[in-house]
Tab-separated table of C-alpha atoms in Angstrom:
chain	number	residue	atom	x	y	z
A	15	UNK	CA	11.947	-4.082	3.661
A	16	UNK	CA	9.658	-1.069	3.540
A	17	UNK	CA	8.196	0.248	0.285
A	18	UNK	CA	9.230	3.879	0.120
A	19	UNK	CA	7.653	5.764	-2.768
A	20	UNK	CA	7.852	9.316	-1.451
A	21	UNK	CA	10.072	11.997	-2.964
A	22	UNK	CA	12.229	14.403	-0.984
A	23	UNK	CA	10.053	17.428	-1.703
A	24	UNK	CA	6.902	15.733	-0.435
A	25	UNK	CA	8.701	14.344	2.604
A	26	UNK	CA	9.840	17.869	3.426
A	27	UNK	CA	6.237	19.085	3.289
A	28	UNK	CA	5.179	16.275	5.618
A	29	UNK	CA	7.978	17.173	8.021
A	30	UNK	CA	6.877	20.813	7.905
A	31	UNK	CA	3.317	19.973	8.988
A	32	UNK	CA	4.666	18.064	11.975
A	33	UNK	CA	7.100	20.878	12.786
A	34	UNK	CA	4.316	23.461	12.672
A	35	UNK	CA	1.909	21.423	14.779
A	36	UNK	CA	1.613	23.880	17.655
A	37	UNK	CA	1.410	26.845	15.313
A	38	UNK	CA	-1.323	25.136	13.289
A	39	UNK	CA	-3.131	24.383	16.531
A	40	UNK	CA	-3.309	28.060	17.360
A	41	UNK	CA	-4.617	28.760	13.844
A	42	UNK	CA	-7.038	25.831	13.830
A	43	UNK	CA	-10.096	27.921	12.910
A	44	UNK	CA	-8.467	28.420	9.503
A	45	UNK	CA	-6.705	25.102	9.151
A	46	UNK	CA	-8.430	23.605	6.163
A	47	UNK	CA	-7.621	26.604	3.981
A	48	UNK	CA	-4.191	27.046	5.567
A	49	UNK	CA	-3.201	23.487	4.636
A	50	UNK	CA	-3.573	24.380	0.958
A	51	UNK	CA	-0.838	27.041	1.170
A	52	UNK	CA	2.612	26.321	-0.232
A	53	UNK	CA	5.485	25.838	2.205
A	54	UNK	CA	6.676	29.429	2.413
A	55	UNK	CA	3.184	30.913	2.631
A	56	UNK	CA	2.218	28.361	5.275
A	57	UNK	CA	5.218	29.269	7.412
A	58	UNK	CA	4.453	32.968	7.020
A	59	UNK	CA	0.790	32.425	7.909
A	60	UNK	CA	1.220	30.493	11.148
A	61	UNK	CA	4.808	30.494	12.457
A	62	UNK	CA	5.028	34.075	13.702
A	63	UNK	CA	8.402	34.922	15.247
A	64	UNK	CA	9.637	31.391	14.588
A	65	UNK	CA	9.210	31.726	10.816
A	66	UNK	CA	12.852	32.405	9.944
A	67	UNK	CA	14.131	29.606	12.165
A	68	UNK	CA	11.674	27.114	10.673
A	69	UNK	CA	12.629	28.166	7.143
A	70	UNK	CA	16.266	27.418	7.962
A	71	UNK	CA	15.299	24.022	9.390
A	72	UNK	CA	13.321	23.259	6.237
A	73	UNK	CA	16.351	24.108	4.091
A	74	UNK	CA	18.400	21.592	6.092
A	75	UNK	CA	15.773	18.829	5.861
A	76	UNK	CA	17.348	15.482	4.952
A	77	UNK	CA	14.993	13.008	3.223
A	78	UNK	CA	17.409	10.177	3.977
A	79	UNK	CA	16.812	10.739	7.670
A	80	UNK	CA	13.050	10.665	7.080
A	81	UNK	CA	13.342	7.337	5.266
A	82	UNK	CA	15.480	5.939	8.072
A	83	UNK	CA	12.886	6.906	10.682
A	84	UNK	CA	10.121	5.408	8.552
A	85	UNK	CA	12.017	2.162	8.176
A	86	UNK	CA	12.595	1.939	11.924
A	87	UNK	CA	8.868	2.382	12.491
A	88	UNK	CA	8.152	-0.301	9.847
A	89	UNK	CA	6.204	2.146	7.719
A	90	UNK	CA	5.790	2.383	3.973
A	91	UNK	CA	5.162	5.704	2.257
A	92	UNK	CA	3.692	7.088	-0.949
A	93	UNK	CA	3.521	10.686	-2.129
A	94	UNK	CA	1.338	12.603	-4.529
A	95	UNK	CA	4.006	12.390	-7.235
A	96	UNK	CA	3.510	8.628	-7.527
A	97	UNK	CA	0.982	7.478	-10.170
A	98	UNK	CA	-0.477	4.969	-7.689
A	99	UNK	CA	-1.355	7.669	-5.142
A	100	UNK	CA	-5.108	7.293	-4.416
A	101	UNK	CA	-7.118	9.248	-6.977
A	102	UNK	CA	-9.667	10.505	-4.455
A	103	UNK	CA	-6.981	12.290	-2.481
A	104	UNK	CA	-5.914	14.246	-5.562
A	105	UNK	CA	-9.345	15.904	-5.602
A	106	UNK	CA	-8.821	17.531	-2.198
A	107	UNK	CA	-7.986	21.218	-1.965
A	108	UNK	CA	-5.017	20.205	0.192
A	109	UNK	CA	-4.032	16.606	-0.628
A	110	UNK	CA	-1.667	14.914	1.832
A	111	UNK	CA	1.869	15.289	0.518
A	112	UNK	CA	2.709	11.841	1.877
A	113	UNK	CA	0.725	8.929	3.239
A	114	UNK	CA	2.608	6.775	5.732
A	115	UNK	CA	1.284	3.223	5.865
A	116	UNK	CA	1.580	0.508	8.493
A	117	UNK	CA	0.526	-2.891	7.217
A	118	UNK	CA	1.945	-2.712	3.710
A	119	UNK	CA	1.638	-0.157	0.935
A	120	UNK	CA	0.517	-2.594	-1.746
A	121	UNK	CA	-2.169	-3.971	0.547
A	122	UNK	CA	-3.374	-0.455	1.323
A	123	UNK	CA	-3.524	0.486	-2.361
A	124	UNK	CA	-5.444	-2.687	-3.146
A	125	UNK	CA	-7.933	-2.158	-0.326
A	126	UNK	CA	-8.611	1.475	-1.186
A	127	UNK	CA	-8.695	0.937	-4.935
A	128	UNK	CA	-12.083	-0.766	-5.055
A	129	UNK	CA	-14.875	1.507	-3.781
A	130	UNK	CA	-14.264	1.519	0.003
A	131	UNK	CA	-17.004	2.636	2.384
A	132	UNK	CA	-16.343	4.948	5.335
A	133	UNK	CA	-18.193	4.448	8.623
A	134	UNK	CA	-17.884	7.320	11.097
A	135	UNK	CA	-19.859	8.603	14.056
A	136	UNK	CA	-20.038	9.524	17.694
A	137	UNK	CA	-17.400	8.654	20.238
A	138	UNK	CA	-20.065	8.586	22.946
A	139	UNK	CA	-22.379	6.387	20.945
A	140	UNK	CA	-25.336	4.576	22.463
A	141	UNK	CA	-25.320	0.772	22.720
A	142	UNK	CA	-27.661	0.792	19.730
A	143	UNK	CA	-25.239	2.937	17.724
A	144	UNK	CA	-22.329	0.658	18.602
A	145	UNK	CA	-24.337	-2.360	17.488
A	146	UNK	CA	-25.343	-0.701	14.211
A	147	UNK	CA	-21.744	0.292	13.431
A	148	UNK	CA	-20.475	-3.196	14.208
A	149	UNK	CA	-23.152	-4.840	12.065
A	150	UNK	CA	-22.475	-2.466	9.195
A	151	UNK	CA	-18.756	-3.176	9.356
A	152	UNK	CA	-19.395	-6.912	9.448
A	153	UNK	CA	-21.933	-6.974	6.632
A	154	UNK	CA	-20.050	-4.638	4.309
A	155	UNK	CA	-16.906	-6.677	4.813
A	156	UNK	CA	-18.791	-9.921	4.220
A	157	UNK	CA	-19.969	-8.397	0.934
A	158	UNK	CA	-16.351	-7.885	-0.084
A	159	UNK	CA	-16.045	-4.166	0.621
A	160	UNK	CA	-13.253	-2.393	2.480
A	161	UNK	CA	-14.330	-0.262	5.447
A	162	UNK	CA	-12.426	2.931	6.263
A	163	UNK	CA	-12.699	4.657	9.644
A	164	UNK	CA	-10.646	6.525	12.225
A	165	UNK	CA	-9.979	4.121	15.161
A	166	UNK	CA	-11.705	6.490	17.598
A	167	UNK	CA	-13.599	5.186	20.614
A	168	UNK	CA	-17.254	4.529	19.839
A	169	UNK	CA	-18.590	4.122	16.311
A	170	UNK	CA	-15.190	4.002	14.588
A	171	UNK	CA	-13.853	1.190	16.742
A	172	UNK	CA	-17.116	-0.730	16.508
A	173	UNK	CA	-16.992	-0.565	12.714
A	174	UNK	CA	-13.395	-1.816	12.635
A	175	UNK	CA	-14.242	-4.618	15.069
A	176	UNK	CA	-17.229	-5.645	12.968
A	177	UNK	CA	-14.974	-5.998	9.939
A	178	UNK	CA	-12.457	-8.073	11.857
A	179	UNK	CA	-15.296	-10.245	13.152
A	180	UNK	CA	-16.101	-11.065	9.537
A	181	UNK	CA	-12.420	-11.872	8.896
A	182	UNK	CA	-12.289	-8.850	6.618
A	183	UNK	CA	-9.806	-6.046	6.116
A	184	UNK	CA	-10.178	-2.473	7.208
A	185	UNK	CA	-8.210	0.776	6.968
A	186	UNK	CA	-7.796	3.160	9.908
A	187	UNK	CA	-6.787	6.767	9.203
A	188	UNK	CA	-5.039	8.245	12.234
A	189	UNK	CA	-4.482	11.779	13.573
A	190	UNK	CA	-0.949	10.839	14.669
A	191	UNK	CA	1.851	8.662	13.349
A	192	UNK	CA	0.542	5.529	11.613
A	193	UNK	CA	2.726	3.294	13.773
A	194	UNK	CA	1.009	4.196	17.054
A	195	UNK	CA	-2.516	3.666	18.306
A	196	UNK	CA	-4.575	6.722	19.066
A	197	UNK	CA	-6.227	6.639	21.469
A	198	UNK	CA	-3.817	4.358	23.336
A	199	UNK	CA	-6.751	2.265	24.566
A	200	UNK	CA	-7.165	1.032	20.963
A	201	UNK	CA	-3.701	-0.550	20.880
A	202	UNK	CA	-4.888	-4.122	20.378
A	203	UNK	CA	-7.344	-3.033	17.711
A	204	UNK	CA	-4.592	-1.066	15.981
A	205	UNK	CA	-2.393	-4.168	15.959
A	206	UNK	CA	-5.193	-6.332	14.567
A	207	UNK	CA	-5.950	-3.843	11.788
A	208	UNK	CA	-2.278	-3.510	10.923
A	209	UNK	CA	-1.934	-7.307	10.704
A	210	UNK	CA	-4.599	-7.736	8.016
A	211	UNK	CA	-5.406	-4.239	6.733
A	212	UNK	CA	-3.625	-0.926	7.132
A	213	UNK	CA	-3.276	2.091	9.387
A	214	UNK	CA	-2.322	5.339	7.659
A	215	UNK	CA	-1.457	8.953	8.424
A	216	UNK	CA	-0.211	12.023	6.576
A	217	UNK	CA	2.107	12.776	9.498
A	218	UNK	CA	5.573	11.247	9.893
A	219	UNK	CA	6.357	8.631	12.550
A	220	UNK	CA	6.415	9.731	16.195
A	221	UNK	CA	4.070	12.653	15.506
A	222	UNK	CA	1.900	13.650	18.441
A	223	UNK	CA	-1.766	14.604	18.375
A	224	UNK	CA	-3.265	18.079	18.110
A	225	UNK	CA	-6.893	19.123	17.697
A	226	UNK	CA	-6.304	20.431	14.168
A	227	UNK	CA	-5.310	16.947	13.073
A	228	UNK	CA	-8.804	15.515	13.547
A	229	UNK	CA	-10.586	17.484	10.796
A	230	UNK	CA	-7.460	17.029	8.674
A	231	UNK	CA	-7.737	13.258	9.222
A	232	UNK	CA	-11.446	13.321	8.419
A	233	UNK	CA	-10.860	14.749	4.944
A	234	UNK	CA	-8.620	11.757	4.166
A	235	UNK	CA	-11.242	9.264	5.344
A	236	UNK	CA	-13.822	10.867	3.059
A	237	UNK	CA	-11.504	11.155	0.058
A	238	UNK	CA	-10.449	7.503	0.249
A	239	UNK	CA	-14.067	6.326	0.261
A	240	UNK	CA	-16.757	6.022	-2.386
A	241	UNK	CA	-19.420	6.742	0.221
A	242	UNK	CA	-19.644	7.668	3.898
A	243	UNK	CA	-22.100	6.241	6.430
A	244	UNK	CA	-22.664	8.324	9.562
A	245	UNK	CA	-23.892	6.619	12.738
A	246	UNK	CA	-25.115	8.819	15.617
A	247	UNK	CA	-23.348	12.115	15.032
A	248	UNK	CA	-23.971	15.550	16.522
A	249	UNK	CA	-24.894	18.499	14.326
A	250	UNK	CA	-21.403	20.021	14.569
A	251	UNK	CA	-19.475	16.767	14.853
A	252	UNK	CA	-16.400	15.724	12.940
A	253	UNK	CA	-18.378	12.789	11.536
A	254	UNK	CA	-20.750	15.130	9.714
A	255	UNK	CA	-17.805	17.189	8.522
A	256	UNK	CA	-16.418	13.968	7.032
A	257	UNK	CA	-19.709	13.189	5.296
A	258	UNK	CA	-19.978	16.679	3.816
């Protein structure tokens, strides 16, 4: 049975982000500030001619349906109203209303409650960068630390694989629903992480991927972690955004 510790109001906010995905994509230059707006201001800021229709949909939102979909996807959930919600996320200008968790909520809270370390970096990393990320993941895990990353090709995947090679546990923060691997080529890695650690997302199950979701995901990686290690990142890369 899934652990569902998310209230109706927060579930509605999570649904709204998924519903506005295309609108947020078109406003992506302003996304980080836009995400801090309340529901009505967010709709007004990005939905354009669809605003009234989306408001009506939001009024009809049924949290029971959201819980049913989460249960089908074998996801747990926790919202910002729960005392156990990760403290680091509360410090964000726009904390995730809900975190959906594959792999077990209690496990996730345990893993992220003891000074995790984020490892992020280039997707097109050099062989040296891949080796460094893998070694870091392995050694940090062997030292008893949890490693947080984003499952992306390159440095992220190498870090996760290094942790698993040390028989450790790692957390992957995803830019889509927590139940699905993104990119799809990381499916086996996603399954391995889910079996011993956790995959998480602020978006409800079956959510697709948009460009705005990557910087949004990065803020969660940083906020869950006590420190961030960057391996081979470009000057304007998402990895450096995470570190900052």
